Amino acid sequence: IIIIISVYKIGGIFMVGFDVREIKLNDYEDIHKLNSKLDYLNIKSIAEDKRSITLVAQLNDDVIGYVDSNISEDLNYKRKLDINSMIVDEKYRGLGVGHQLILELEKNAKQNEVAYIVNSNKEYNEEELKFFNRQGFELDNKRQFIKNEYIQ
């Protein structure tokens, strides 16, 4: 468990620190609130998949964001980390939650000897475009965000 100590004021409420950790099966309800496309069986499958790296940001007892990814090989047999989905609760956006999720994902990529990280969603809204650019990803000609250099 990684503890990030920060203090933020949200609508008169101070938010102190949040944890970034691996997904647990009992995160189902919170993740389902963030992404209704993920049901219990999807989350169970993700939590049990050894190729999956799924991290959640937790504040107190609530999951306030997550990133779901999996390790695979490209056509040149290079290990890559595919970001399948990433969502941060709207009221916590802009407070560094997504940034911390990406940093922890990068650490996991390094530990798993991954050559690059890719988000091949191809349908990005303006907020997502700005976010991934700020995180050092580059949009390629296939409309994929790729990050080759993530080792800090």
mmCIF file of C-alpha atoms in Angstrom:
data_model
loop_
_atom_site.group_PDB
_atom_site.id
_atom_site.type_symbol
_atom_site.label_atom_id
_atom_site.label_comp_id
_atom_site.label_asym_id
_atom_site.label_seq_id
_atom_site.Cartn_x
_atom_site.Cartn_y
_atom_site.Cartn_z
ATOM 1 C CA ILE A 1 0.000 0.000 0.000
ATOM 2 C CA ILE A 2 1.281 3.423 -0.942
ATOM 3 C CA ILE A 3 0.064 6.348 1.114
ATOM 4 C CA ILE A 4 0.068 9.767 -0.454
ATOM 5 C CA ILE A 5 -0.117 12.567 2.080
ATOM 6 C CA SER A 6 -1.713 15.669 0.634
ATOM 7 C CA VAL A 7 -4.306 18.114 1.823
ATOM 8 C CA TYR A 8 -7.014 19.424 -0.495
ATOM 9 C CA LYS A 9 -10.075 21.520 0.162
ATOM 10 C CA ILE A 10 -13.162 20.358 -1.716
ATOM 11 C CA GLY A 11 -16.274 22.461 -1.236
ATOM 12 C CA GLY A 12 -15.289 23.387 2.297
ATOM 13 C CA ILE A 13 -14.169 19.832 3.142
ATOM 14 C CA PHE A 14 -10.511 18.996 3.649
ATOM 15 C CA MET A 15 -9.344 15.812 1.980
ATOM 16 C CA VAL A 16 -6.220 14.373 3.619
ATOM 17 C CA GLY A 17 -4.296 11.700 1.751
ATOM 18 C CA PHE A 18 -5.492 8.726 -0.198
ATOM 19 C CA ASP A 19 -4.075 5.282 -0.845
ATOM 20 C CA VAL A 20 -3.260 3.682 -4.180
ATOM 21 C CA ARG A 21 -3.429 -0.097 -4.009
ATOM 22 C CA GLU A 22 -4.293 -3.186 -6.023
ATOM 23 C CA ILE A 23 -7.937 -3.970 -6.655
ATOM 24 C CA LYS A 24 -9.843 -6.226 -4.261
ATOM 25 C CA LEU A 25 -13.038 -8.081 -5.030
ATOM 26 C CA ASN A 26 -14.912 -6.126 -2.373
ATOM 27 C CA ASP A 27 -14.242 -2.920 -4.377
ATOM 28 C CA TYR A 28 -17.044 -4.028 -6.687
ATOM 29 C CA GLU A 29 -19.750 -1.585 -5.553
ATOM 30 C CA ASP A 30 -17.499 1.497 -5.639
ATOM 31 C CA ILE A 31 -16.041 0.623 -9.044
ATOM 32 C CA HIS A 32 -19.492 -0.150 -10.417
ATOM 33 C CA LYS A 33 -20.609 3.355 -9.317
ATOM 34 C CA LEU A 34 -17.709 4.832 -11.296
ATOM 35 C CA ASN A 35 -18.205 2.590 -14.334
ATOM 36 C CA SER A 36 -21.570 0.859 -14.654
ATOM 37 C CA LYS A 37 -20.208 -1.232 -17.561
ATOM 38 C CA LEU A 38 -18.190 -3.274 -15.065
ATOM 39 C CA ASP A 39 -20.341 -5.781 -13.237
ATOM 40 C CA TYR A 40 -19.345 -8.195 -10.473
ATOM 41 C CA LEU A 41 -18.129 -10.902 -12.894
ATOM 42 C CA ASN A 42 -15.970 -8.390 -14.823
ATOM 43 C CA ILE A 43 -14.370 -7.158 -11.620
ATOM 44 C CA LYS A 44 -13.871 -10.725 -10.327
ATOM 45 C CA SER A 45 -12.173 -11.638 -13.609
ATOM 46 C CA ILE A 46 -9.936 -8.543 -13.457
ATOM 47 C CA ALA A 47 -9.007 -9.151 -9.815
ATOM 48 C CA GLU A 48 -8.029 -12.776 -10.507
ATOM 49 C CA ASP A 49 -6.200 -12.244 -13.837
ATOM 50 C CA LYS A 50 -2.425 -12.545 -13.334
ATOM 51 C CA ARG A 51 -1.786 -10.396 -16.449
ATOM 52 C CA SER A 52 -3.990 -7.623 -15.109
ATOM 53 C CA ILE A 53 -2.653 -4.624 -13.221
ATOM 54 C CA THR A 54 -5.624 -2.821 -11.750
ATOM 55 C CA LEU A 55 -5.083 -0.130 -9.168
ATOM 56 C CA VAL A 56 -7.592 1.831 -7.132
ATOM 57 C CA ALA A 57 -7.322 5.164 -5.356
ATOM 58 C CA GLN A 58 -9.031 4.944 -1.998
ATOM 59 C CA LEU A 59 -10.052 7.779 0.306
ATOM 60 C CA ASN A 60 -11.208 6.533 3.694
ATOM 61 C CA ASP A 61 -13.401 3.553 2.738
ATOM 62 C CA ASP A 62 -14.372 4.813 -0.738
ATOM 63 C CA VAL A 63 -12.764 4.043 -4.082
ATOM 64 C CA ILE A 64 -12.456 7.439 -5.799
ATOM 65 C CA GLY A 65 -10.702 6.253 -8.960
ATOM 66 C CA TYR A 66 -9.178 3.285 -10.701
ATOM 67 C CA VAL A 67 -7.040 2.261 -13.656
ATOM 68 C CA ASP A 68 -7.431 -1.160 -15.269
ATOM 69 C CA SER A 69 -4.671 -2.488 -17.517
ATOM 70 C CA ASN A 70 -3.197 -5.757 -18.701
ATOM 71 C CA ILE A 71 0.183 -6.982 -19.874
ATOM 72 C CA SER A 72 0.455 -8.440 -23.372
ATOM 73 C CA GLU A 73 2.930 -8.656 -26.241
ATOM 74 C CA ASP A 74 2.843 -6.631 -29.428
ATOM 75 C CA LEU A 75 3.585 -8.011 -32.908
ATOM 76 C CA ASN A 76 7.338 -7.594 -32.239
ATOM 77 C CA TYR A 77 7.081 -9.618 -29.005
ATOM 78 C CA LYS A 78 7.661 -6.533 -26.856
ATOM 79 C CA ARG A 79 5.826 -6.518 -23.547
ATOM 80 C CA LYS A 80 3.299 -3.718 -23.355
ATOM 81 C CA LEU A 81 0.826 -2.532 -20.771
ATOM 82 C CA ASP A 82 -2.596 -1.773 -22.252
ATOM 83 C CA ILE A 83 -4.775 0.664 -20.308
ATOM 84 C CA ASN A 84 -8.315 -0.663 -20.668
ATOM 85 C CA SER A 85 -10.090 1.966 -18.620
ATOM 86 C CA MET A 86 -9.384 4.715 -16.129
ATOM 87 C CA ILE A 87 -11.904 6.768 -14.214
ATOM 88 C CA VAL A 88 -11.626 9.244 -11.357
ATOM 89 C CA ASP A 89 -14.777 10.362 -9.561
ATOM 90 C CA GLU A 90 -15.719 13.797 -10.939
ATOM 91 C CA LYS A 91 -15.513 15.540 -7.560
ATOM 92 C CA TYR A 92 -11.867 14.442 -7.154
ATOM 93 C CA ARG A 93 -10.621 15.338 -10.640
ATOM 94 C CA GLY A 94 -7.834 17.875 -10.829
ATOM 95 C CA LEU A 95 -6.491 16.884 -7.406
ATOM 96 C CA GLY A 96 -3.738 14.508 -8.511
ATOM 97 C CA VAL A 97 -5.645 11.227 -8.150
ATOM 98 C CA GLY A 98 -5.253 10.254 -11.827
ATOM 99 C CA HIS A 99 -1.611 11.350 -11.781
ATOM 100 C CA GLN A 100 -0.868 9.082 -8.808
ATOM 101 C CA LEU A 101 -2.671 6.169 -10.463
ATOM 102 C CA ILE A 102 -0.475 6.608 -13.563
ATOM 103 C CA LEU A 103 2.712 6.893 -11.451
ATOM 104 C CA GLU A 104 1.909 3.645 -9.647
ATOM 105 C CA LEU A 105 1.015 1.990 -12.957
ATOM 106 C CA GLU A 106 4.418 3.042 -14.312
ATOM 107 C CA LYS A 107 6.164 1.497 -11.288
ATOM 108 C CA ASN A 108 4.296 -1.748 -11.944
ATOM 109 C CA ALA A 109 5.236 -1.592 -15.623
ATOM 110 C CA LYS A 110 8.910 -1.223 -14.697
ATOM 111 C CA GLN A 111 8.719 -4.154 -12.242
ATOM 112 C CA ASN A 112 7.132 -6.295 -14.969
ATOM 113 C CA GLU A 113 9.775 -5.304 -17.562
ATOM 114 C CA VAL A 114 7.209 -3.714 -19.859
ATOM 115 C CA ALA A 115 8.614 -1.853 -22.893
ATOM 116 C CA TYR A 116 5.806 0.700 -23.151
ATOM 117 C CA ILE A 117 2.365 1.715 -21.927
ATOM 118 C CA VAL A 118 -0.479 2.252 -24.383
ATOM 119 C CA ASN A 119 -4.057 3.483 -24.179
ATOM 120 C CA SER A 120 -5.732 2.485 -27.425
ATOM 121 C CA ASN A 121 -9.180 3.810 -26.583
ATOM 122 C CA LYS A 122 -9.142 5.977 -29.774
ATOM 123 C CA GLU A 123 -12.187 7.966 -28.601
ATOM 124 C CA TYR A 124 -10.898 10.694 -26.277
ATOM 125 C CA ASN A 125 -12.721 13.724 -24.942
ATOM 126 C CA GLU A 126 -10.861 17.005 -24.443
ATOM 127 C CA GLU A 127 -10.234 16.327 -20.736
ATOM 128 C CA GLU A 128 -8.668 12.917 -21.510
ATOM 129 C CA LEU A 129 -6.486 14.376 -24.272
ATOM 130 C CA LYS A 130 -5.098 16.987 -21.897
ATOM 131 C CA PHE A 131 -4.652 14.489 -19.045
ATOM 132 C CA PHE A 132 -2.648 11.930 -21.043
ATOM 133 C CA ASN A 133 -0.518 14.673 -22.623
ATOM 134 C CA ARG A 134 0.298 16.022 -19.133
ATOM 135 C CA GLN A 135 1.323 12.502 -18.080
ATOM 136 C CA GLY A 136 3.866 12.339 -20.917
ATOM 137 C CA PHE A 137 1.885 10.180 -23.349
ATOM 138 C CA GLU A 138 2.020 10.930 -27.062
ATOM 139 C CA LEU A 139 -0.846 10.405 -29.483
ATOM 140 C CA ASP A 140 0.314 8.331 -32.477
ATOM 141 C CA ASN A 141 -1.123 8.077 -35.989
ATOM 142 C CA LYS A 142 -3.433 5.229 -34.870
ATOM 143 C CA ARG A 143 -4.984 7.530 -32.195
ATOM 144 C CA GLN A 144 -3.313 5.573 -29.398
ATOM 145 C CA PHE A 145 -1.625 7.280 -26.478
ATOM 146 C CA ILE A 146 1.820 5.731 -26.002
ATOM 147 C CA LYS A 147 4.414 6.278 -23.316
ATOM 148 C CA ASN A 148 7.814 4.700 -23.968
ATOM 149 C CA GLU A 149 9.831 6.438 -21.297
ATOM 150 C CA TYR A 150 8.303 6.029 -17.889
ATOM 151 C CA ILE A 151 11.267 5.024 -15.757
ATOM 152 C CA GLN A 152 11.797 7.738 -13.163
#
